[in-house]
XYZ file of C-alpha atoms in Angstrom:
431
model
C 110.235 129.721 79.380
C 112.112 128.511 76.389
C 115.198 128.067 78.466
C 113.459 125.791 81.030
C 113.352 122.692 78.921
C 114.886 119.558 80.371
C 115.640 117.935 77.005
C 117.740 120.945 75.871
C 119.970 121.447 78.947
C 122.256 119.079 80.792
C 122.752 121.779 83.587
C 118.968 122.314 84.026
C 118.682 118.394 84.228
C 121.380 118.477 87.040
C 119.583 121.320 88.795
C 115.967 120.042 88.514
C 116.680 116.485 89.697
C 118.755 117.983 92.474
C 116.052 120.171 93.811
C 113.317 117.667 93.298
C 115.154 115.304 95.691
C 115.930 118.165 98.044
C 112.080 118.373 98.273
C 111.783 114.626 99.005
C 114.551 114.721 101.509
C 113.316 117.449 103.928
C 110.273 115.452 105.266
C 112.153 112.316 105.398
C 115.109 114.094 107.487
C 112.463 115.671 109.637
C 110.550 112.496 110.377
C 113.361 110.010 110.577
C 116.033 111.958 112.091
C 114.775 115.128 113.934
C 111.412 113.598 115.085
C 112.875 109.948 115.473
C 115.827 111.139 117.671
C 113.443 113.336 119.662
C 111.170 110.706 120.557
C 114.177 108.501 121.767
C 115.344 111.594 123.824
C 111.934 111.656 125.477
C 112.372 108.301 126.648
C 110.294 106.180 124.329
C 111.335 102.669 123.976
C 113.222 101.165 121.023
C 110.167 99.168 119.837
C 107.921 102.307 119.867
C 110.256 104.701 117.922
C 110.986 101.624 115.503
C 107.364 101.256 114.911
C 107.052 104.893 114.227
C 109.910 104.802 111.566
C 108.291 101.717 110.131
C 104.989 103.418 109.665
C 106.554 106.539 108.058
C 108.470 104.322 105.658
C 105.680 101.847 104.940
C 104.224 103.689 101.828
C 107.616 103.711 100.159
C 107.473 99.903 100.127
C 104.383 99.648 97.847
C 105.678 101.937 95.110
C 105.300 99.202 92.827
C 101.545 99.760 92.902
C 102.120 103.454 91.681
C 104.554 102.453 88.818
C 102.121 100.575 86.490
C 99.511 103.412 87.150
C 102.097 106.148 86.296
C 103.133 104.356 83.240
C 99.597 103.480 82.175
C 98.688 107.290 82.114
C 102.162 108.688 81.331
C 101.359 110.979 78.347
C 100.244 114.409 79.005
C 100.179 117.640 77.182
C 102.059 119.340 79.927
C 104.814 116.718 79.903
C 104.913 112.938 80.103
C 104.485 112.078 83.581
C 104.819 115.611 84.802
C 101.138 115.690 85.815
C 101.877 113.087 88.480
C 104.687 115.118 89.822
C 102.750 118.426 90.234
C 99.667 116.931 91.700
C 101.362 114.850 94.213
C 103.587 117.610 95.234
C 100.458 119.741 95.961
C 98.844 117.078 98.009
C 102.080 116.311 99.876
C 102.363 119.893 100.760
C 98.937 119.943 102.318
C 99.529 116.756 104.076
C 102.636 118.483 105.615
C 100.441 121.366 106.767
C 98.159 118.893 108.558
C 101.198 118.263 110.917
C 99.973 121.388 112.795
C 97.215 119.421 114.080
C 99.910 117.728 116.387
C 100.590 119.671 119.519
C 102.510 117.008 121.529
C 104.469 114.492 119.441
C 105.044 112.157 122.349
C 101.427 111.925 123.665
C 99.961 112.123 119.966
C 102.428 109.567 118.504
C 99.564 107.690 116.783
C 98.449 110.870 114.957
C 101.893 111.874 114.233
C 102.517 108.558 112.593
C 99.308 108.784 110.558
C 99.939 112.251 109.262
C 103.631 111.254 108.155
C 102.086 108.019 106.733
C 99.688 109.956 104.555
C 102.360 112.453 103.541
C 104.605 109.476 102.477
C 101.889 108.036 100.234
C 101.924 111.102 97.936
C 105.723 111.737 98.279
C 106.379 108.105 97.138
C 104.072 108.671 94.070
C 106.005 111.954 93.414
C 109.340 110.036 93.690
C 108.198 107.259 91.399
C 107.245 109.819 88.710
C 110.532 111.714 89.033
C 112.535 108.666 88.623
C 110.596 107.542 85.429
C 111.092 111.111 84.083
C 114.945 110.887 84.853
C 115.229 107.518 83.094
C 113.425 108.618 79.940
C 114.943 112.133 79.755
C 118.612 111.700 80.896
C 121.118 110.317 78.407
C 122.949 107.297 79.456
C 126.299 109.044 79.499
C 124.878 111.332 82.280
C 123.129 108.948 84.474
C 126.042 108.797 86.966
C 126.289 112.386 87.434
C 122.478 112.854 87.493
C 122.167 110.157 90.076
C 124.851 111.735 92.156
C 122.844 115.151 91.940
C 119.657 113.287 92.898
C 121.227 111.549 95.949
C 123.043 114.763 96.936
C 119.761 116.607 96.706
C 118.107 113.961 98.966
C 121.081 114.268 101.349
C 120.760 117.935 101.523
C 117.068 117.751 102.137
C 117.596 115.217 104.724
C 120.210 117.512 106.521
C 117.731 120.370 106.400
C 115.054 118.160 107.805
C 117.212 116.522 110.311
C 119.456 119.385 111.426
C 117.629 122.688 110.693
C 114.096 121.390 111.680
C 115.632 119.558 114.728
C 116.820 123.179 115.962
C 113.332 124.562 115.381
C 111.770 121.564 117.154
C 113.859 122.171 120.217
C 113.838 125.937 120.293
C 110.576 126.998 118.494
C 108.185 123.922 119.042
C 106.889 121.205 116.698
C 104.384 123.598 115.192
C 107.103 126.007 113.733
C 109.167 123.191 112.510
C 106.092 121.725 110.601
C 105.295 125.028 109.156
C 108.775 125.697 108.036
C 108.763 122.381 106.039
C 105.348 123.136 104.494
C 106.632 126.375 103.229
C 109.642 124.903 101.706
C 107.476 122.310 99.884
C 105.297 125.044 98.536
C 108.138 126.892 96.994
C 109.535 123.840 95.299
C 106.118 123.065 94.029
C 105.852 126.488 92.297
C 109.193 125.885 90.852
C 108.185 122.569 89.276
C 105.240 124.191 87.650
C 107.498 126.297 85.242
C 109.974 123.728 84.110
C 109.034 121.920 80.791
C 110.322 118.462 79.722
C 110.053 119.122 75.878
C 109.834 122.266 73.961
C 106.348 121.358 72.892
C 104.996 120.978 76.385
C 102.560 123.651 77.744
C 102.479 124.783 81.365
C 98.664 124.403 81.494
C 96.292 122.054 79.619
C 93.869 123.915 77.397
C 90.159 122.928 77.223
C 89.077 121.587 73.839
C 92.734 121.393 72.589
C 93.752 118.131 70.933
C 96.872 116.090 71.570
C 100.145 117.723 71.975
C 102.726 117.721 68.950
C 104.846 114.632 68.969
C 108.346 115.395 70.099
C 111.369 114.780 67.685
C 112.531 111.170 68.135
C 109.233 109.716 69.361
C 106.856 107.531 67.470
C 103.899 109.354 66.009
C 101.522 106.597 67.382
C 102.355 107.062 71.141
C 99.635 105.578 73.246
C 99.221 104.693 76.789
C 100.310 101.172 77.217
C 97.682 98.330 78.247
C 97.808 97.437 82.039
C 98.127 93.711 81.129
C 101.090 94.418 78.907
C 102.828 96.490 81.615
C 102.596 93.764 84.234
C 103.793 91.160 81.762
C 106.823 93.184 80.948
C 107.372 94.180 84.482
C 107.415 90.467 85.554
C 109.713 89.227 82.791
C 112.212 92.119 83.478
C 112.208 91.589 87.236
C 112.783 87.720 87.098
C 115.657 87.953 84.406
C 118.466 86.056 85.970
C 121.198 88.652 85.621
C 119.042 91.482 86.934
C 117.717 89.395 89.809
C 121.033 88.514 91.108
C 122.454 92.033 90.968
C 119.190 93.345 92.687
C 119.446 90.750 95.550
C 122.989 91.977 96.357
C 121.735 95.557 96.304
C 118.855 94.976 98.551
C 120.784 92.946 101.224
C 123.533 95.662 101.359
C 120.781 98.316 102.043
C 119.398 96.093 104.806
C 122.794 95.668 106.458
C 123.617 99.524 106.349
C 120.160 100.432 107.703
C 120.093 97.954 110.451
C 123.337 99.301 111.944
C 122.581 102.826 111.347
C 119.378 102.728 113.258
C 120.866 100.620 116.119
C 123.913 103.023 116.484
C 121.658 106.100 116.599
C 119.754 104.484 119.463
C 122.923 103.322 121.250
C 124.301 106.960 121.188
C 121.112 108.442 122.691
C 119.831 105.781 125.032
C 123.122 104.004 126.079
C 125.949 106.743 125.759
C 123.343 109.472 126.716
C 124.023 111.846 123.981
C 121.383 114.618 123.424
C 119.172 113.735 120.641
C 119.256 117.253 119.177
C 123.153 116.799 119.191
C 122.792 113.470 117.186
C 120.375 114.976 114.803
C 122.448 118.191 114.106
C 125.763 116.153 113.734
C 124.152 113.846 111.320
C 122.704 116.678 109.251
C 125.945 118.819 109.168
C 129.261 117.108 109.233
C 127.767 113.657 108.180
C 125.970 115.303 105.309
C 128.847 117.272 104.157
C 131.158 114.329 103.803
C 128.411 112.383 102.285
C 127.909 115.226 99.750
C 131.593 114.884 98.760
C 131.311 111.184 98.364
C 128.331 111.562 96.116
C 129.856 114.343 93.789
C 133.086 112.508 93.289
C 131.296 109.155 92.957
C 128.809 110.417 90.401
C 131.757 111.301 87.992
C 133.650 108.142 88.675
C 130.569 106.069 87.837
C 130.522 107.596 84.282
C 134.237 107.098 84.043
C 134.893 103.708 85.607
C 131.555 101.963 85.600
C 129.073 101.269 88.272
C 129.954 97.638 88.920
C 133.610 98.505 89.814
C 132.494 101.242 92.397
C 129.821 98.904 93.668
C 132.547 96.329 94.650
C 134.913 99.005 96.172
C 131.935 100.499 98.286
C 130.929 97.003 99.709
C 134.578 96.299 100.659
C 134.926 99.592 102.386
C 131.591 99.248 104.275
C 132.381 95.699 105.430
C 135.832 96.589 106.690
C 134.399 99.603 108.471
C 131.606 97.719 110.214
C 133.800 94.603 111.301
C 136.646 97.009 112.585
C 134.364 99.689 114.097
C 132.240 97.198 116.096
C 135.354 95.409 117.385
C 136.343 98.672 118.856
C 133.054 99.206 120.706
C 134.568 99.404 124.178
C 136.203 102.759 122.818
C 132.761 104.209 121.858
C 132.663 105.877 125.085
C 135.438 108.233 123.679
C 133.391 111.055 121.817
C 135.895 111.398 119.026
C 135.481 107.741 118.233
C 131.714 107.768 118.492
C 131.552 110.924 116.274
C 133.750 109.339 113.675
C 131.414 106.368 113.546
C 128.339 108.640 113.063
C 129.866 110.321 110.161
C 130.892 106.983 108.569
C 127.287 105.598 109.225
C 125.957 108.570 107.163
C 128.218 107.704 104.256
C 126.748 104.252 103.996
C 123.751 105.322 101.916
C 125.753 107.360 99.380
C 128.301 104.698 98.976
C 125.704 102.279 98.113
C 123.586 104.662 95.949
C 126.141 105.963 93.733
C 126.602 102.603 92.115
C 123.343 100.872 92.885
C 120.970 103.453 91.236
C 122.816 103.611 87.780
C 122.884 99.881 87.907
C 119.216 99.453 88.450
C 118.583 102.136 85.897
C 120.537 100.135 83.368
C 117.964 97.185 83.730
C 114.818 99.245 83.277
C 113.089 98.745 79.890
C 111.563 101.382 77.699
C 107.829 102.411 78.391
C 107.942 100.546 81.748
C 110.732 102.779 83.311
C 108.384 104.027 86.028
C 107.031 100.542 86.778
C 110.279 98.759 86.920
C 112.410 101.338 88.782
C 109.787 101.931 91.331
C 109.332 98.245 91.900
C 113.102 98.093 92.514
C 112.857 101.142 94.945
C 109.837 99.785 96.733
C 111.686 96.625 97.564
C 114.767 98.607 98.558
C 112.667 100.761 100.787
C 110.896 97.695 102.238
C 114.321 96.544 103.370
C 114.965 99.766 105.164
C 111.401 99.758 106.789
C 112.035 96.147 107.716
C 115.552 97.216 109.315
C 113.526 99.902 111.368
C 111.168 97.414 112.636
C 113.783 94.642 113.371
C 115.889 97.179 115.093
C 113.334 97.689 117.833
C 113.141 93.980 118.386
C 116.798 93.317 118.144
C 117.867 95.838 120.505
C 115.588 94.126 123.221
C 117.832 91.024 123.049
C 121.240 92.081 121.829
C 123.406 95.409 121.487
C 124.367 97.674 118.615
C 127.967 96.153 118.368
C 126.773 92.629 117.939
C 124.312 93.925 115.266
C 127.023 95.707 113.501
C 129.356 92.767 113.358
C 126.559 90.593 111.843
C 125.811 93.356 109.314
C 129.675 93.498 108.387
C 129.682 89.796 108.063
C 126.739 89.984 105.674
C 128.415 92.681 103.642
C 131.636 90.526 103.376
C 129.374 87.683 102.169
C 127.980 89.757 99.477
C 131.473 90.968 98.440
C 132.381 87.275 97.723
C 129.190 86.693 95.851
C 129.765 89.858 93.788
C 133.118 88.788 92.630
C 132.005 85.252 91.781
C 129.157 86.544 89.698
C 131.119 89.428 87.921
C 127.914 90.989 86.971
C 127.991 93.200 83.923
C 124.538 94.598 82.981
C 123.979 95.960 79.415
C 122.676 99.425 79.469
C 119.242 99.854 78.224
C 118.386 103.221 76.620
C 114.978 104.619 76.536
C 113.218 105.018 73.164
């Protein structure tokens, strides 16, 4: 196992964080694309499917609870924070298996939402642990590319959950789709078990054995930090002026993208009468392929040109698209136009993430990486969950094109704010 050490291999880091995010993306794609579109196709109201999506995403909004807990008990003989990853992967896989209790997703939507909620709780802890490991293990010069692999992995997982499991859902039933998801999660969990963070890590803790040897470059007096110190440091890092301004711009851009994405999918299925399976498969194939290309190219550009510049370019492109595309809403009846819009909507998250994630990582302080980054992500996730819930209410009183125009206007305002502030965060290196 000497070759499976994250600290020693850049290629292994790319691969590991890629598949860990594939693992996280599969259940999200299944719940929020395949099942979400399926429920719309079965005639459920915008409010009902919006509430379902909000329930599934809710645990991701209180990741800030897990961050301090993970950082409080971060040191482990099997690898710092790795114990959290392996444990939560196992429990998330068991929660996925409990989806087999659902026989009719439409009639059992409350049970369906509850099971996905439980899965999301443990998946969100896993995500927080993985992010903290990435910040502490990945060199600053690699963060753009590693973030691209992470987001690409999430995208591929989402595509598998949204397209492949949507096909199984419609042709083999909900039970087969849930079982396929659970088996995939089991395979990834076994793979995680055999990857070390440091050479001195063990695969299994041994009863009666003392502390692990201290890795090169770390302080010999490593101790789990006090909880009070963690919260004080977290508060100071979050309210620092430059990081707070940068984060507000990021979070509002995610809110705008999520609002229109949800509204547009509902419009295609409910108003234009597209089959829900077709929407899911198109999102998981063509949309994902183009998004994958954006992420891979963007990851390289971030490391070469800087995250701030790419963030400005991405916001300008998204604002222009939303304003133009929604002005052309009478032409959405043309399937080529509608399909083009669906593909562009799928690019929104990658365009935001390739710049936003390295920017947020840059503000994270040593020893509180897990707490700080998961707090950032919890608030981002709160925006997307809020968007899902708001979407259900807004579509009762207005239309998707109006929502899209408002979102485009918001992004245009953020571009102006970004150019005025000219934020340039200093990179913070772990250790």
